[in-house]
Amino acid sequence: DYDLAYHIKAKDIPVVKVQIAKNKLGGKGTLVEAKLDSDDGVRYYDIELRVGKAEYEFEINAVSGKIMKYERD
């Protein structure tokens, strides 16, 4: 089982940002990885969720909560 606390601190990834990603998947998904990143001065959360055998990657704006990128691996 994946131990999120080992990889990141809970205060670093707001639960609401993970929930935004889960909502896009109908409320489903197990958190695989989450990290704060930036590109051209825009801070975003890179969140990976797993539903069954499929993995989904999200980039969610750290300020607005808007999904900037969404793809299925």
Short mmCIF file of N, CA and C in Angstrom, two decimals:
data_model
loop_
_atom_site.label_atom_id
_atom_site.label_comp_id
_atom_site.label_asym_id
_atom_site.label_seq_id
_atom_site.Cartn_x
_atom_site.Cartn_y
_atom_site.Cartn_z
N ASP A 1 0.84 -1.19 0.00
CA ASP A 1 0.00 0.00 0.00
C ASP A 1 0.88 1.25 0.00
N TYR A 2 0.49 2.24 -0.72
CA TYR A 2 1.27 3.47 -0.88
C TYR A 2 1.16 4.33 0.38
N ASP A 3 2.27 4.74 0.92
CA ASP A 3 2.30 5.58 2.11
C ASP A 3 2.59 7.01 1.70
N LEU A 4 1.55 7.80 1.53
CA LEU A 4 1.68 9.18 1.08
C LEU A 4 2.53 10.01 2.04
N ALA A 5 2.36 9.79 3.34
CA ALA A 5 3.08 10.59 4.33
C ALA A 5 4.60 10.43 4.17
N TYR A 6 5.05 9.31 3.66
CA TYR A 6 6.47 9.10 3.47
C TYR A 6 7.03 9.99 2.35
N HIS A 7 6.22 10.26 1.34
CA HIS A 7 6.68 11.00 0.17
C HIS A 7 6.44 12.50 0.23
N ILE A 8 5.35 12.90 0.83
CA ILE A 8 5.06 14.33 0.95
C ILE A 8 4.42 14.60 2.30
N LYS A 9 4.45 15.82 2.72
CA LYS A 9 3.78 16.20 3.95
C LYS A 9 2.36 16.65 3.59
N ALA A 10 1.41 16.26 4.40
CA ALA A 10 0.01 16.56 4.12
C ALA A 10 -0.22 18.06 3.93
N LYS A 11 0.49 18.89 4.67
CA LYS A 11 0.28 20.34 4.54
C LYS A 11 0.74 20.88 3.19
N ASP A 12 1.57 20.11 2.48
CA ASP A 12 2.09 20.57 1.20
C ASP A 12 1.08 20.44 0.06
N ILE A 13 0.17 19.47 0.15
CA ILE A 13 -0.81 19.24 -0.90
C ILE A 13 -2.20 19.37 -0.29
N PRO A 14 -2.85 20.50 -0.50
CA PRO A 14 -4.19 20.69 0.07
C PRO A 14 -5.15 19.61 -0.43
N VAL A 15 -5.90 19.06 0.49
CA VAL A 15 -6.87 18.01 0.18
C VAL A 15 -7.83 18.49 -0.91
N VAL A 16 -8.17 19.76 -0.90
CA VAL A 16 -9.13 20.27 -1.88
C VAL A 16 -8.60 20.12 -3.31
N LYS A 17 -7.30 20.24 -3.51
CA LYS A 17 -6.73 20.09 -4.86
C LYS A 17 -6.83 18.63 -5.32
N VAL A 18 -6.61 17.70 -4.42
CA VAL A 18 -6.76 16.28 -4.77
C VAL A 18 -8.23 15.99 -5.06
N GLN A 19 -9.13 16.58 -4.29
CA GLN A 19 -10.56 16.35 -4.50
C GLN A 19 -11.03 16.90 -5.84
N ILE A 20 -10.46 17.99 -6.30
CA ILE A 20 -10.79 18.54 -7.63
C ILE A 20 -10.49 17.49 -8.70
N ALA A 21 -9.34 16.84 -8.58
CA ALA A 21 -8.96 15.79 -9.53
C ALA A 21 -9.91 14.60 -9.43
N LYS A 22 -10.23 14.19 -8.20
CA LYS A 22 -11.13 13.06 -8.01
C LYS A 22 -12.52 13.36 -8.58
N ASN A 23 -12.98 14.58 -8.42
CA ASN A 23 -14.30 14.96 -8.94
C ASN A 23 -14.36 14.78 -10.45
N LYS A 24 -13.27 15.06 -11.13
CA LYS A 24 -13.19 14.90 -12.59
C LYS A 24 -13.36 13.42 -12.96
N LEU A 25 -13.03 12.52 -12.03
CA LEU A 25 -13.14 11.08 -12.26
C LEU A 25 -14.36 10.49 -11.56
N GLY A 26 -15.35 11.32 -11.30
CA GLY A 26 -16.58 10.84 -10.67
C GLY A 26 -16.43 10.52 -9.19
N GLY A 27 -15.47 11.16 -8.54
CA GLY A 27 -15.25 10.95 -7.11
C GLY A 27 -14.37 9.75 -6.79
N LYS A 28 -13.86 9.10 -7.82
CA LYS A 28 -13.03 7.90 -7.63
C LYS A 28 -11.56 8.25 -7.76
N GLY A 29 -10.72 7.31 -7.37
CA GLY A 29 -9.29 7.48 -7.58
C GLY A 29 -8.50 7.33 -6.30
N THR A 30 -7.37 6.66 -6.43
CA THR A 30 -6.42 6.50 -5.33
C THR A 30 -5.21 7.35 -5.66
N LEU A 31 -4.80 8.15 -4.70
CA LEU A 31 -3.66 9.03 -4.90
C LEU A 31 -2.38 8.22 -5.03
N VAL A 32 -1.66 8.44 -6.13
CA VAL A 32 -0.39 7.76 -6.39
C VAL A 32 0.77 8.70 -6.05
N GLU A 33 0.66 9.94 -6.51
CA GLU A 33 1.73 10.91 -6.29
C GLU A 33 1.14 12.32 -6.38
N ALA A 34 1.73 13.21 -5.62
CA ALA A 34 1.33 14.61 -5.68
C ALA A 34 2.53 15.48 -5.33
N LYS A 35 2.70 16.54 -6.11
CA LYS A 35 3.82 17.45 -5.81
C LYS A 35 3.48 18.84 -6.33
N LEU A 36 4.08 19.83 -5.70
CA LEU A 36 3.94 21.21 -6.13
C LEU A 36 5.04 21.50 -7.14
N ASP A 37 4.66 22.12 -8.25
CA ASP A 37 5.61 22.41 -9.32
C ASP A 37 5.30 23.79 -9.87
N SER A 38 6.13 24.28 -10.77
CA SER A 38 5.85 25.56 -11.42
C SER A 38 6.40 25.55 -12.83
N ASP A 39 5.77 26.35 -13.68
CA ASP A 39 6.19 26.48 -15.07
C ASP A 39 5.91 27.92 -15.49
N ASP A 40 6.92 28.62 -15.94
CA ASP A 40 6.79 30.03 -16.33
C ASP A 40 6.15 30.87 -15.24
N GLY A 41 6.51 30.60 -13.99
CA GLY A 41 6.01 31.39 -12.87
C GLY A 41 4.63 30.99 -12.39
N VAL A 42 4.00 30.00 -13.01
CA VAL A 42 2.67 29.53 -12.60
C VAL A 42 2.86 28.29 -11.73
N ARG A 43 2.41 28.38 -10.49
CA ARG A 43 2.52 27.25 -9.57
C ARG A 43 1.31 26.35 -9.72
N TYR A 44 1.57 25.04 -9.75
CA TYR A 44 0.47 24.08 -9.89
C TYR A 44 0.83 22.79 -9.15
N TYR A 45 -0.21 22.02 -8.86
CA TYR A 45 -0.03 20.72 -8.25
C TYR A 45 -0.09 19.67 -9.33
N ASP A 46 0.91 18.83 -9.39
CA ASP A 46 0.96 17.70 -10.30
C ASP A 46 0.44 16.51 -9.50
N ILE A 47 -0.73 16.02 -9.86
CA ILE A 47 -1.41 14.98 -9.09
C ILE A 47 -1.66 13.77 -9.99
N GLU A 48 -1.28 12.59 -9.51
CA GLU A 48 -1.53 11.35 -10.23
C GLU A 48 -2.50 10.50 -9.42
N LEU A 49 -3.56 10.04 -10.08
CA LEU A 49 -4.55 9.17 -9.45
C LEU A 49 -4.64 7.87 -10.22
N ARG A 50 -5.01 6.80 -9.54
CA ARG A 50 -5.22 5.50 -10.18
C ARG A 50 -6.66 5.08 -9.95
N VAL A 51 -7.29 4.63 -11.04
CA VAL A 51 -8.62 4.04 -10.97
C VAL A 51 -8.52 2.70 -11.69
N GLY A 52 -8.60 1.63 -10.94
CA GLY A 52 -8.37 0.31 -11.51
C GLY A 52 -6.93 0.22 -11.99
N LYS A 53 -6.75 -0.13 -13.26
CA LYS A 53 -5.40 -0.21 -13.83
C LYS A 53 -5.00 1.06 -14.57
N ALA A 54 -5.92 2.00 -14.69
CA ALA A 54 -5.65 3.25 -15.41
C ALA A 54 -5.09 4.30 -14.46
N GLU A 55 -4.14 5.09 -14.97
CA GLU A 55 -3.59 6.21 -14.20
C GLU A 55 -3.93 7.52 -14.90
N TYR A 56 -4.25 8.51 -14.12
CA TYR A 56 -4.63 9.82 -14.62
C TYR A 56 -3.70 10.86 -14.02
N GLU A 57 -3.27 11.79 -14.85
CA GLU A 57 -2.39 12.85 -14.39
C GLU A 57 -3.09 14.20 -14.54
N PHE A 58 -3.01 15.00 -13.51
CA PHE A 58 -3.62 16.32 -13.49
C PHE A 58 -2.58 17.38 -13.16
N GLU A 59 -2.73 18.54 -13.74
CA GLU A 59 -2.01 19.73 -13.30
C GLU A 59 -3.10 20.71 -12.88
N ILE A 60 -3.09 21.06 -11.60
CA ILE A 60 -4.13 21.92 -11.03
C ILE A 60 -3.47 23.18 -10.50
N ASN A 61 -3.95 24.33 -11.00
CA ASN A 61 -3.42 25.62 -10.60
C ASN A 61 -3.48 25.74 -9.08
N ALA A 62 -2.34 26.08 -8.47
CA ALA A 62 -2.23 26.14 -7.02
C ALA A 62 -3.07 27.26 -6.40
N VAL A 63 -3.35 28.30 -7.17
CA VAL A 63 -4.11 29.43 -6.64
C VAL A 63 -5.60 29.28 -6.94
N SER A 64 -5.94 29.09 -8.20
CA SER A 64 -7.35 29.09 -8.61
C SER A 64 -8.04 27.73 -8.47
N GLY A 65 -7.26 26.65 -8.48
CA GLY A 65 -7.85 25.31 -8.43
C GLY A 65 -8.33 24.83 -9.79
N LYS A 66 -8.06 25.60 -10.85
CA LYS A 66 -8.48 25.21 -12.20
C LYS A 66 -7.60 24.08 -12.72
N ILE A 67 -8.24 23.10 -13.38
CA ILE A 67 -7.49 22.01 -14.00
C ILE A 67 -6.84 22.57 -15.27
N MET A 68 -5.52 22.57 -15.28
CA MET A 68 -4.76 23.10 -16.42
C MET A 68 -4.47 22.01 -17.44
N LYS A 69 -4.34 20.78 -16.97
CA LYS A 69 -4.01 19.65 -17.84
C LYS A 69 -4.60 18.40 -17.23
N TYR A 70 -5.08 17.51 -18.10
CA TYR A 70 -5.67 16.26 -17.65
C TYR A 70 -5.43 15.21 -18.72
N GLU A 71 -4.83 14.09 -18.33
CA GLU A 71 -4.61 13.03 -19.31
C GLU A 71 -4.63 11.67 -18.63
N ARG A 72 -4.96 10.66 -19.45
CA ARG A 72 -4.97 9.28 -18.97
C ARG A 72 -3.74 8.58 -19.52
N ASP A 73 -3.02 7.90 -18.64
CA ASP A 73 -1.84 7.12 -19.06
C ASP A 73 -2.24 5.69 -19.27
#
